[in-house]
Amino acid sequence: MRDIVTILGVPIDRITKKEAGEITEKLIKESNKTCKMIFAPNTEFIMYAQKDKQYYELLKKSELSTPDSIGVIIAGKLQHKPFKERIPGQAYFREIIELSNEKGYSIYLLGGEEGIPEKAKENLQKIYPNVNIIGTHHGYFTPEEEKDVIAEINALKPNVLFVALGAPKQEKWIAEHQHELQVDVAAGQGGTYDYEAGKIKRAPVWIQKIGMEWLWRLILQPSRIIRMRVLPIFLLKILFTKDITKGKFDKE
Ligand code: UDP
């Protein structure tokens, strides 16, 4: 049974990073290439889901959703169901990379600019010599090229397909192709390859610990301000909504 906190209609699991790895392993073993969906909803996802019913519905269909942002952690506390820890996207990614390094699970990296998933793979192989990354492809393919991308993934049949196309595109892409992708699990991954490739620097650990990583990212990528304007609105919503488990599209 999943231990879930629902925030404005979006379910998120109360798990540690280690447990997220164990659940993923279990899904890999049971999936039989049926593409179980794994998401990492943050406040932007949840707010976007309030205005896009399709996105709202697909976020509910994940087999695992990890708590990725400080806003989500605060919402858990407000419901008196605190999350065990925040699991940043890259931390979950590394957990799976470590499992691949130890147990040989095969991984495909889809997304990022041309050369980025390859550079991420190269850097990861220096740290984890046995990591089993069996394929990579950038995330700027045309609708015509998409068929070939899916054919390559299906020829390789990885255990884990990481998809980094940014939200909401990556979750929508996974859901749209769920029934044709022959992978055990597909996980939305945001900007993780950019960090792994050394393109963007992650916040120092102490900044991550005090929950200020969003500010660090804003300083490095000021264009994110447009996306981040939803954060105060999210906080107001969860503070003043009577039932914060319910989202806009839930029937009263
Ligand atoms: N991206 C992509 N294809 C697209 C749009 C975005 O591959 O059509 C990649 C982009 O290069 C970046 C990632 O998706 O590596 C999105 O990162 P972002 O920082 O937006 O994600 P976050 O971590 O904030 O969810």
PDB file of C-alpha atoms and ligand atoms in Angstrom:
ATOM      1  CA  MET A   1       0.000   0.000   0.000  1.00  0.00           C
ATOM      2  CA  ARG A   2       1.328   3.409  -0.952  1.00  0.00           C
ATOM      3  CA  ASP A   3       1.587   6.059   1.738  1.00  0.00           C
ATOM      4  CA  ILE A   4       0.440   9.108  -0.204  1.00  0.00           C
ATOM      5  CA  VAL A   5      -0.130  12.784   0.501  1.00  0.00           C
ATOM      6  CA  THR A   6      -2.480  14.408  -2.002  1.00  0.00           C
ATOM      7  CA  ILE A   7      -1.837  18.087  -2.712  1.00  0.00           C
ATOM      8  CA  LEU A   8      -4.491  19.930  -4.747  1.00  0.00           C
ATOM      9  CA  GLY A   9      -5.373  16.585  -6.325  1.00  0.00           C
ATOM     10  CA  VAL A  10      -1.804  15.474  -7.072  1.00  0.00           C
ATOM     11  CA  PRO A  11      -0.638  12.341  -5.190  1.00  0.00           C
ATOM     12  CA  ILE A  12       2.923  12.269  -3.854  1.00  0.00           C
ATOM     13  CA  ASP A  13       4.527   9.361  -1.976  1.00  0.00           C
ATOM     14  CA  ARG A  14       5.868   9.698   1.582  1.00  0.00           C
ATOM     15  CA  ILE A  15       9.134   7.910   1.061  1.00  0.00           C
ATOM     16  CA  THR A  16      12.852   8.320   1.539  1.00  0.00           C
ATOM     17  CA  LYS A  17      15.279   8.364  -1.372  1.00  0.00           C
ATOM     18  CA  LYS A  18      16.312   4.813  -0.488  1.00  0.00           C
ATOM     19  CA  GLU A  19      12.697   3.643  -0.481  1.00  0.00           C
ATOM     20  CA  ALA A  20      12.167   5.334  -3.855  1.00  0.00           C
ATOM     21  CA  GLY A  21      15.047   3.222  -5.169  1.00  0.00           C
ATOM     22  CA  GLU A  22      13.549   0.046  -3.678  1.00  0.00           C
ATOM     23  CA  ILE A  23      10.108   0.777  -5.166  1.00  0.00           C
ATOM     24  CA  THR A  24      11.693   1.423  -8.560  1.00  0.00           C
ATOM     25  CA  GLU A  25      13.530  -1.898  -8.335  1.00  0.00           C
ATOM     26  CA  LYS A  26      10.275  -3.661  -7.499  1.00  0.00           C
ATOM     27  CA  LEU A  27       8.571  -1.981 -10.469  1.00  0.00           C
ATOM     28  CA  ILE A  28      11.449  -3.050 -12.743  1.00  0.00           C
ATOM     29  CA  LYS A  29      11.022  -6.644 -11.605  1.00  0.00           C
ATOM     30  CA  GLU A  30       7.231  -6.684 -11.996  1.00  0.00           C
ATOM     31  CA  SER A  31       6.705  -4.428 -14.997  1.00  0.00           C
ATOM     32  CA  ASN A  32       7.546  -6.790 -17.852  1.00  0.00           C
ATOM     33  CA  LYS A  33       8.160  -3.772 -20.156  1.00  0.00           C
ATOM     34  CA  THR A  34       4.799  -2.127 -19.458  1.00  0.00           C
ATOM     35  CA  CYS A  35       6.294   1.330 -18.846  1.00  0.00           C
ATOM     36  CA  LYS A  36       5.311   2.216 -15.299  1.00  0.00           C
ATOM     37  CA  MET A  37       5.333   6.002 -14.857  1.00  0.00           C
ATOM     38  CA  ILE A  38       7.449   7.775 -12.229  1.00  0.00           C
ATOM     39  CA  PHE A  39       7.131  11.530 -11.690  1.00  0.00           C
ATOM     40  CA  ALA A  40       8.664  14.114  -9.392  1.00  0.00           C
ATOM     41  CA  PRO A  41       5.913  16.705  -8.929  1.00  0.00           C
ATOM     42  CA  ASN A  42       6.928  20.123  -7.660  1.00  0.00           C
ATOM     43  CA  THR A  43       4.845  23.249  -7.054  1.00  0.00           C
ATOM     44  CA  GLU A  44       4.997  24.229 -10.729  1.00  0.00           C
ATOM     45  CA  PHE A  45       3.578  20.833 -11.746  1.00  0.00           C
ATOM     46  CA  ILE A  46       0.780  21.097  -9.205  1.00  0.00           C
ATOM     47  CA  MET A  47      -0.175  24.622 -10.250  1.00  0.00           C
ATOM     48  CA  TYR A  48      -0.028  23.727 -13.929  1.00  0.00           C
ATOM     49  CA  ALA A  49      -2.271  20.734 -13.223  1.00  0.00           C
ATOM     50  CA  GLN A  50      -4.949  23.116 -11.882  1.00  0.00           C
ATOM     51  CA  LYS A  51      -5.431  24.547 -15.364  1.00  0.00           C
ATOM     52  CA  ASP A  52      -4.756  21.486 -17.544  1.00  0.00           C
ATOM     53  CA  LYS A  53      -7.133  18.606 -16.887  1.00  0.00           C
ATOM     54  CA  GLN A  54      -5.178  16.152 -19.051  1.00  0.00           C
ATOM     55  CA  TYR A  55      -2.009  16.849 -17.045  1.00  0.00           C
ATOM     56  CA  TYR A  56      -3.986  16.663 -13.806  1.00  0.00           C
ATOM     57  CA  GLU A  57      -5.311  13.226 -14.723  1.00  0.00           C
ATOM     58  CA  LEU A  58      -1.977  11.808 -15.866  1.00  0.00           C
ATOM     59  CA  LEU A  59      -0.165  12.886 -12.684  1.00  0.00           C
ATOM     60  CA  LYS A  60      -2.632  10.672 -10.808  1.00  0.00           C
ATOM     61  CA  LYS A  61      -1.576   7.662 -12.876  1.00  0.00           C
ATOM     62  CA  SER A  62       2.008   7.413 -11.653  1.00  0.00           C
ATOM     63  CA  GLU A  63       3.230   4.310  -9.845  1.00  0.00           C
ATOM     64  CA  LEU A  64       5.615   6.484  -7.850  1.00  0.00           C
ATOM     65  CA  SER A  65       5.776  10.259  -7.318  1.00  0.00           C
ATOM     66  CA  THR A  66       8.693  11.657  -5.373  1.00  0.00           C
ATOM     67  CA  PRO A  67       8.520  14.893  -3.316  1.00  0.00           C
ATOM     68  CA  ASP A  68      10.831  17.217  -5.202  1.00  0.00           C
ATOM     69  CA  SER A  69      10.270  20.740  -3.876  1.00  0.00           C
ATOM     70  CA  ILE A  70      10.128  22.778  -0.710  1.00  0.00           C
ATOM     71  CA  GLY A  71       6.527  23.853  -1.483  1.00  0.00           C
ATOM     72  CA  VAL A  72       5.480  20.188  -1.506  1.00  0.00           C
ATOM     73  CA  ILE A  73       7.258  19.611   1.820  1.00  0.00           C
ATOM     74  CA  ILE A  74       5.404  22.588   3.384  1.00  0.00           C
ATOM     75  CA  ALA A  75       2.075  21.268   2.044  1.00  0.00           C
ATOM     76  CA  GLY A  76       2.804  17.905   3.708  1.00  0.00           C
ATOM     77  CA  LYS A  77       3.435  19.625   7.053  1.00  0.00           C
ATOM     78  CA  LEU A  78       0.207  21.621   6.751  1.00  0.00           C
ATOM     79  CA  GLN A  79      -1.715  18.364   6.336  1.00  0.00           C
ATOM     80  CA  HIS A  80       0.053  16.907   9.411  1.00  0.00           C
ATOM     81  CA  LYS A  81       1.471  14.250   7.104  1.00  0.00           C
ATOM     82  CA  PRO A  82       5.073  15.391   6.852  1.00  0.00           C
ATOM     83  CA  PHE A  83       7.185  13.915   4.090  1.00  0.00           C
ATOM     84  CA  LYS A  84      10.130  11.861   5.320  1.00  0.00           C
ATOM     85  CA  GLU A  85      12.546  13.942   3.232  1.00  0.00           C
ATOM     86  CA  ARG A  86      12.742  16.053   0.117  1.00  0.00           C
ATOM     87  CA  ILE A  87      14.048  14.068  -2.832  1.00  0.00           C
ATOM     88  CA  PRO A  88      15.512  16.414  -5.447  1.00  0.00           C
ATOM     89  CA  GLY A  89      15.291  15.030  -9.006  1.00  0.00           C
ATOM     90  CA  GLN A  90      19.026  14.560  -9.220  1.00  0.00           C
ATOM     91  CA  ALA A  91      19.157  12.636  -5.915  1.00  0.00           C
ATOM     92  CA  TYR A  92      16.590  10.126  -7.188  1.00  0.00           C
ATOM     93  CA  PHE A  93      18.459   9.902 -10.483  1.00  0.00           C
ATOM     94  CA  ARG A  94      21.726   9.129  -8.670  1.00  0.00           C
ATOM     95  CA  GLU A  95      19.989   6.481  -6.540  1.00  0.00           C
ATOM     96  CA  ILE A  96      18.960   4.650  -9.721  1.00  0.00           C
ATOM     97  CA  ILE A  97      22.383   5.156 -11.305  1.00  0.00           C
ATOM     98  CA  GLU A  98      23.938   3.561  -8.194  1.00  0.00           C
ATOM     99  CA  LEU A  99      21.523   0.622  -8.422  1.00  0.00           C
ATOM    100  CA  SER A 100      22.467   0.208 -12.082  1.00  0.00           C
ATOM    101  CA  ASN A 101      26.137   0.308 -11.139  1.00  0.00           C
ATOM    102  CA  GLU A 102      25.618  -2.401  -8.493  1.00  0.00           C
ATOM    103  CA  LYS A 103      23.025  -4.613 -10.162  1.00  0.00           C
ATOM    104  CA  GLY A 104      23.336  -3.897 -13.880  1.00  0.00           C
ATOM    105  CA  TYR A 105      19.883  -2.387 -14.560  1.00  0.00           C
ATOM    106  CA  SER A 106      19.941  -0.873 -18.026  1.00  0.00           C
ATOM    107  CA  ILE A 107      19.248   2.827 -18.486  1.00  0.00           C
ATOM    108  CA  TYR A 108      18.415   5.064 -21.451  1.00  0.00           C
ATOM    109  CA  LEU A 109      18.855   8.843 -21.203  1.00  0.00           C
ATOM    110  CA  LEU A 110      16.440  10.807 -23.374  1.00  0.00           C
ATOM    111  CA  GLY A 111      16.414  14.618 -23.394  1.00  0.00           C
ATOM    112  CA  GLY A 112      18.567  17.689 -23.035  1.00  0.00           C
ATOM    113  CA  GLU A 113      20.429  19.536 -25.748  1.00  0.00           C
ATOM    114  CA  GLU A 114      22.498  17.685 -28.306  1.00  0.00           C
ATOM    115  CA  GLY A 115      25.626  16.265 -26.614  1.00  0.00           C
ATOM    116  CA  ILE A 116      24.300  16.757 -23.063  1.00  0.00           C
ATOM    117  CA  PRO A 117      23.003  13.218 -22.320  1.00  0.00           C
ATOM    118  CA  GLU A 118      26.232  11.820 -23.851  1.00  0.00           C
ATOM    119  CA  LYS A 119      28.371  14.102 -21.664  1.00  0.00           C
ATOM    120  CA  ALA A 120      26.260  13.174 -18.628  1.00  0.00           C
ATOM    121  CA  LYS A 121      26.853   9.495 -19.408  1.00  0.00           C
ATOM    122  CA  GLU A 122      30.594  10.042 -19.783  1.00  0.00           C
ATOM    123  CA  ASN A 123      30.815  11.881 -16.440  1.00  0.00           C
ATOM    124  CA  LEU A 124      28.696   9.265 -14.649  1.00  0.00           C
ATOM    125  CA  GLN A 125      30.865   6.442 -15.984  1.00  0.00           C
ATOM    126  CA  LYS A 126      33.880   8.077 -14.319  1.00  0.00           C
ATOM    127  CA  ILE A 127      32.131   7.898 -10.937  1.00  0.00           C
ATOM    128  CA  TYR A 128      30.233   4.621 -11.485  1.00  0.00           C
ATOM    129  CA  PRO A 129      32.392   2.423 -13.753  1.00  0.00           C
ATOM    130  CA  ASN A 130      29.776  -0.348 -14.001  1.00  0.00           C
ATOM    131  CA  VAL A 131      26.752   1.859 -14.661  1.00  0.00           C
ATOM    132  CA  ASN A 132      24.774   0.342 -17.527  1.00  0.00           C
ATOM    133  CA  ILE A 133      23.674   3.301 -19.695  1.00  0.00           C
ATOM    134  CA  ILE A 134      22.783   1.603 -22.976  1.00  0.00           C
ATOM    135  CA  GLY A 135      21.527   4.554 -25.003  1.00  0.00           C
ATOM    136  CA  THR A 136      21.165   8.336 -25.188  1.00  0.00           C
ATOM    137  CA  HIS A 137      19.286  10.810 -27.381  1.00  0.00           C
ATOM    138  CA  HIS A 138      18.835  14.575 -27.185  1.00  0.00           C
ATOM    139  CA  GLY A 139      15.391  16.004 -26.503  1.00  0.00           C
ATOM    140  CA  TYR A 140      14.899  18.277 -29.511  1.00  0.00           C
ATOM    141  CA  PHE A 141      13.604  15.725 -31.996  1.00  0.00           C
ATOM    142  CA  THR A 142      10.904  16.543 -34.584  1.00  0.00           C
ATOM    143  CA  PRO A 143       7.606  14.634 -34.724  1.00  0.00           C
ATOM    144  CA  GLU A 144       9.047  12.753 -37.732  1.00  0.00           C
ATOM    145  CA  GLU A 145      12.219  11.808 -35.833  1.00  0.00           C
ATOM    146  CA  GLU A 146      10.176  10.711 -32.828  1.00  0.00           C
ATOM    147  CA  LYS A 147       9.313   7.378 -34.446  1.00  0.00           C
ATOM    148  CA  ASP A 148      13.011   6.537 -34.817  1.00  0.00           C
ATOM    149  CA  VAL A 149      13.726   7.586 -31.222  1.00  0.00           C
ATOM    150  CA  ILE A 150      10.981   5.273 -29.939  1.00  0.00           C
ATOM    151  CA  ALA A 151      12.147   2.467 -32.269  1.00  0.00           C
ATOM    152  CA  GLU A 152      15.686   2.769 -30.873  1.00  0.00           C
ATOM    153  CA  ILE A 153      14.453   2.696 -27.276  1.00  0.00           C
ATOM    154  CA  ASN A 154      12.263  -0.327 -28.051  1.00  0.00           C
ATOM    155  CA  ALA A 155      15.128  -2.152 -29.728  1.00  0.00           C
ATOM    156  CA  LEU A 156      17.217  -1.682 -26.566  1.00  0.00           C
ATOM    157  CA  LYS A 157      14.350  -2.323 -24.087  1.00  0.00           C
ATOM    158  CA  PRO A 158      15.984  -0.601 -21.133  1.00  0.00           C
ATOM    159  CA  ASN A 159      14.843  -1.222 -17.588  1.00  0.00           C
ATOM    160  CA  VAL A 160      14.701   2.515 -16.932  1.00  0.00           C
ATOM    161  CA  LEU A 161      13.981   5.289 -19.422  1.00  0.00           C
ATOM    162  CA  PHE A 162      14.796   8.736 -18.027  1.00  0.00           C
ATOM    163  CA  VAL A 163      12.986  11.492 -19.922  1.00  0.00           C
ATOM    164  CA  ALA A 164      14.274  15.056 -19.513  1.00  0.00           C
ATOM    165  CA  LEU A 165      12.174  17.359 -21.681  1.00  0.00           C
ATOM    166  CA  GLY A 166      11.138  19.791 -18.919  1.00  0.00           C
ATOM    167  CA  ALA A 167       7.693  19.826 -17.284  1.00  0.00           C
ATOM    168  CA  PRO A 168       4.940  19.432 -18.363  1.00  0.00           C
ATOM    169  CA  LYS A 169       6.297  18.151 -21.684  1.00  0.00           C
ATOM    170  CA  GLN A 170       8.157  15.133 -20.271  1.00  0.00           C
ATOM    171  CA  GLU A 171       5.224  13.757 -18.255  1.00  0.00           C
ATOM    172  CA  LYS A 172       2.875  14.289 -21.207  1.00  0.00           C
ATOM    173  CA  TRP A 173       5.343  12.584 -23.535  1.00  0.00           C
ATOM    174  CA  ILE A 174       5.677   9.559 -21.246  1.00  0.00           C
ATOM    175  CA  ALA A 175       1.894   9.248 -20.821  1.00  0.00           C
ATOM    176  CA  GLU A 176       1.265   9.668 -24.545  1.00  0.00           C
ATOM    177  CA  HIS A 177       3.717   6.908 -25.470  1.00  0.00           C
ATOM    178  CA  GLN A 178       3.272   4.690 -22.412  1.00  0.00           C
ATOM    179  CA  HIS A 179       1.592   1.917 -24.380  1.00  0.00           C
ATOM    180  CA  GLU A 180       4.210   1.739 -27.118  1.00  0.00           C
ATOM    181  CA  LEU A 181       7.368   2.147 -25.013  1.00  0.00           C
ATOM    182  CA  GLN A 182       8.930  -1.225 -24.188  1.00  0.00           C
ATOM    183  CA  VAL A 183      10.647  -0.172 -20.975  1.00  0.00           C
ATOM    184  CA  ASP A 184      10.026  -1.238 -17.398  1.00  0.00           C
ATOM    185  CA  VAL A 185       9.772   2.260 -15.967  1.00  0.00           C
ATOM    186  CA  ALA A 186       9.886   5.764 -17.435  1.00  0.00           C
ATOM    187  CA  ALA A 187      10.820   8.623 -15.127  1.00  0.00           C
ATOM    188  CA  GLY A 188      10.495  12.356 -15.812  1.00  0.00           C
ATOM    189  CA  GLN A 189      13.788  13.954 -15.044  1.00  0.00           C
ATOM    190  CA  GLY A 190      13.812  17.754 -15.658  1.00  0.00           C
ATOM    191  CA  GLY A 191      17.199  19.407 -15.838  1.00  0.00           C
ATOM    192  CA  THR A 192      19.292  16.646 -14.214  1.00  0.00           C
ATOM    193  CA  TYR A 193      21.473  15.870 -17.238  1.00  0.00           C
ATOM    194  CA  ASP A 194      22.447  19.544 -17.399  1.00  0.00           C
ATOM    195  CA  TYR A 195      23.927  19.158 -13.897  1.00  0.00           C
ATOM    196  CA  GLU A 196      25.507  15.791 -14.627  1.00  0.00           C
ATOM    197  CA  ALA A 197      27.070  17.136 -17.833  1.00  0.00           C
ATOM    198  CA  GLY A 198      28.478  20.113 -15.896  1.00  0.00           C
ATOM    199  CA  LYS A 199      26.405  22.622 -17.892  1.00  0.00           C
ATOM    200  CA  ILE A 200      24.700  24.012 -14.792  1.00  0.00           C
ATOM    201  CA  LYS A 201      26.137  23.965 -11.278  1.00  0.00           C
ATOM    202  CA  ARG A 202      23.945  22.650  -8.457  1.00  0.00           C
ATOM    203  CA  ALA A 203      23.517  24.654  -5.254  1.00  0.00           C
ATOM    204  CA  PRO A 204      25.992  23.922  -2.426  1.00  0.00           C
ATOM    205  CA  VAL A 205      24.652  21.314  -0.012  1.00  0.00           C
ATOM    206  CA  TRP A 206      23.974  23.862   2.752  1.00  0.00           C
ATOM    207  CA  ILE A 207      21.735  25.865   0.406  1.00  0.00           C
ATOM    208  CA  GLN A 208      19.895  22.670  -0.567  1.00  0.00           C
ATOM    209  CA  LYS A 209      19.467  21.798   3.127  1.00  0.00           C
ATOM    210  CA  ILE A 210      17.820  25.124   4.039  1.00  0.00           C
ATOM    211  CA  GLY A 211      15.397  24.716   1.133  1.00  0.00           C
ATOM    212  CA  MET A 212      16.795  27.617  -0.906  1.00  0.00           C
ATOM    213  CA  GLU A 213      17.872  25.735  -4.000  1.00  0.00           C
ATOM    214  CA  TRP A 214      15.109  27.477  -5.981  1.00  0.00           C
ATOM    215  CA  LEU A 215      16.792  30.850  -5.264  1.00  0.00           C
ATOM    216  CA  TRP A 216      20.180  29.538  -6.429  1.00  0.00           C
ATOM    217  CA  ARG A 217      18.619  28.271  -9.659  1.00  0.00           C
ATOM    218  CA  LEU A 218      16.892  31.609 -10.155  1.00  0.00           C
ATOM    219  CA  ILE A 219      20.211  33.445  -9.845  1.00  0.00           C
ATOM    220  CA  LEU A 220      21.865  31.100 -12.379  1.00  0.00           C
ATOM    221  CA  GLN A 221      18.859  31.084 -14.737  1.00  0.00           C
ATOM    222  CA  PRO A 222      16.968  34.398 -14.250  1.00  0.00           C
ATOM    223  CA  SER A 223      14.511  33.433 -16.985  1.00  0.00           C
ATOM    224  CA  ARG A 224      13.005  30.986 -14.472  1.00  0.00           C
ATOM    225  CA  ILE A 225      11.337  33.950 -12.717  1.00  0.00           C
ATOM    226  CA  ILE A 226       8.357  33.601 -15.084  1.00  0.00           C
ATOM    227  CA  ARG A 227       7.852  29.987 -13.986  1.00  0.00           C
ATOM    228  CA  MET A 228       8.466  30.767 -10.337  1.00  0.00           C
ATOM    229  CA  ARG A 229       5.705  33.328 -10.033  1.00  0.00           C
ATOM    230  CA  VAL A 230       3.407  30.384  -9.282  1.00  0.00           C
ATOM    231  CA  LEU A 231       5.203  29.649  -5.997  1.00  0.00           C
ATOM    232  CA  PRO A 232       3.607  32.416  -3.855  1.00  0.00           C
ATOM    233  CA  ILE A 233       0.216  31.620  -5.412  1.00  0.00           C
ATOM    234  CA  PHE A 234       0.707  27.943  -4.497  1.00  0.00           C
ATOM    235  CA  LEU A 235       1.584  28.858  -0.891  1.00  0.00           C
ATOM    236  CA  LEU A 236      -1.472  31.105  -0.575  1.00  0.00           C
ATOM    237  CA  LYS A 237      -3.660  28.373  -2.029  1.00  0.00           C
ATOM    238  CA  ILE A 238      -2.482  25.687   0.368  1.00  0.00           C
ATOM    239  CA  LEU A 239      -2.758  28.062   3.326  1.00  0.00           C
ATOM    240  CA  PHE A 240      -6.276  29.243   2.592  1.00  0.00           C
ATOM    241  CA  THR A 241      -7.980  26.363   0.760  1.00  0.00           C
ATOM    242  CA  LYS A 242     -10.361  24.450   3.033  1.00  0.00           C
ATOM    243  CA  ASP A 243      -9.371  21.015   1.753  1.00  0.00           C
ATOM    244  CA  ILE A 244      -5.898  21.112   0.259  1.00  0.00           C
ATOM    245  CA  THR A 245      -6.102  17.503  -0.887  1.00  0.00           C
ATOM    246  CA  LYS A 246      -8.682  18.516  -3.516  1.00  0.00           C
ATOM    247  CA  GLY A 247      -7.695  20.019  -6.839  1.00  0.00           C
ATOM    248  CA  LYS A 248      -9.624  22.152  -9.249  1.00  0.00           C
ATOM    249  CA  PHE A 249     -10.947  19.238 -11.261  1.00  0.00           C
ATOM    250  CA  ASP A 250     -12.037  17.079  -8.328  1.00  0.00           C
ATOM    251  CA  LYS A 251     -15.765  16.764  -7.838  1.00  0.00           C
ATOM    252  CA  GLU A 252     -16.875  18.318  -4.568  1.00  0.00           C
TER     253      GLU A 252
HETATM  254  N1  UDP B   1      14.483  19.976 -22.984  1.00  0.00           N
HETATM  255  C1  UDP B   1      14.505  19.078 -24.044  1.00  0.00           C
HETATM  256  N2  UDP B   1      13.587  19.237 -25.063  1.00  0.00           N
HETATM  257  C2  UDP B   1      12.649  20.212 -25.060  1.00  0.00           C
HETATM  258  C3  UDP B   1      12.608  21.102 -23.955  1.00  0.00           C
HETATM  259  C4  UDP B   1      13.538  20.945 -22.921  1.00  0.00           C
HETATM  260  O1  UDP B   1      15.332  18.176 -24.086  1.00  0.00           O
HETATM  261  O2  UDP B   1      11.866  20.279 -26.007  1.00  0.00           O
HETATM  262  C5  UDP B   1      15.450  19.782 -21.892  1.00  0.00           C
HETATM  263  C6  UDP B   1      16.325  20.978 -21.596  1.00  0.00           C
HETATM  264  O3  UDP B   1      17.455  20.962 -22.452  1.00  0.00           O
HETATM  265  C7  UDP B   1      16.677  20.735 -20.142  1.00  0.00           C
HETATM  266  C8  UDP B   1      15.446  20.005 -19.593  1.00  0.00           C
HETATM  267  O4  UDP B   1      14.716  19.568 -20.713  1.00  0.00           O
HETATM  268  O5  UDP B   1      17.780  19.893 -20.051  1.00  0.00           O
HETATM  269  C9  UDP B   1      14.491  20.872 -18.789  1.00  0.00           C
HETATM  270  O6  UDP B   1      15.106  21.371 -17.739  1.00  0.00           O
HETATM  271  P1  UDP B   1      14.385  22.320 -16.681  1.00  0.00           P
HETATM  272  O7  UDP B   1      15.452  23.047 -15.983  1.00  0.00           O
HETATM  273  O8  UDP B   1      13.290  23.110 -17.338  1.00  0.00           O
HETATM  274  O9  UDP B   1      13.687  21.233 -15.780  1.00  0.00           O
HETATM  275  P2  UDP B   1      13.362  21.251 -14.229  1.00  0.00           P
HETATM  276  O10 UDP B   1      14.519  20.564 -13.578  1.00  0.00           O
HETATM  277  O11 UDP B   1      13.154  22.646 -13.802  1.00  0.00           O
HETATM  278  O12 UDP B   1      12.091  20.435 -14.191  1.00  0.00           O
END
